[in-house]
Amino acid sequence: MKILIVYDSEGGHTKALAQTIAAGAELTKEATVIVKNVKEADVRHVSEMDAIIWGCPGHFGTISSGLKEWIDKLGFLWAEGKLVDKVGAVFCTTATTHGGLEATLLNLITPMFHHGMIIAGLPGNIPENALYGSYYGLGIACPVESNQQLSENDIALGKALGQRVVRVTQKFTQSRR
């Protein structure tokens, strides 16, 4: 199975989170994971993927302009229904705890719904997600004053999302055969 992770990153936090999600998916030994910055990700190859995960820093509760510009290039895939029944997941980072994490995650999954994708969020039975996370995807706060890239909890959630996307994608790809 092939999983594409596309990210926009400004301070390196979102890139680090993308890499952690990829590490979680790779732990399963079931997926080939491709991680690309929005400037490198070629939209012509998206339909070849079994799952697509995208993420960005939250900008006032919505998608960063870099990722939004990339998503907007997927219109030809929408017109052809090329992403229908692909698995999708999202992630974001914000500078403050209440910096619009859930609003950004909801804005990130909206285009996936328009494409007919199946969304894999993070359930509450993941211990690190029960009190800390979000069910819509993976959102973490990376305070500006902190030099720390990702906490242990952030890393655990990233790996959990990567593994969950693999499990959900396996179920859908097996049922298509």
PDB file of C-alpha atoms in Angstrom, residues 1-3 25-26 28-33 166:
ATOM      1  CA  MET A   1       0.000   0.000   0.000  1.00  0.00           C
ATOM      2  CA  LYS A   2       1.186   3.531  -0.777  1.00  0.00           C
ATOM      3  CA  ILE A   3       0.650   6.460   1.564  1.00  0.00           C
ATOM      4  CA  ALA A  25       3.025   3.989   9.334  1.00  0.00           C
ATOM      5  CA  GLU A  26       6.390   2.409   8.550  1.00  0.00           C
ATOM      6  CA  THR A  28       3.608  -1.646  10.492  1.00  0.00           C
ATOM      7  CA  LYS A  29       5.876  -2.841   7.660  1.00  0.00           C
ATOM      8  CA  GLU A  30       2.748  -2.783   5.463  1.00  0.00           C
ATOM      9  CA  ALA A  31       3.160   0.577   3.748  1.00  0.00           C
ATOM     10  CA  THR A  32       5.431   2.493   1.456  1.00  0.00           C
ATOM     11  CA  VAL A  33       5.317   6.050   2.769  1.00  0.00           C
ATOM     12  CA  VAL A 166      -2.398   1.839   7.639  1.00  0.00           C
TER      13      VAL A 166
END
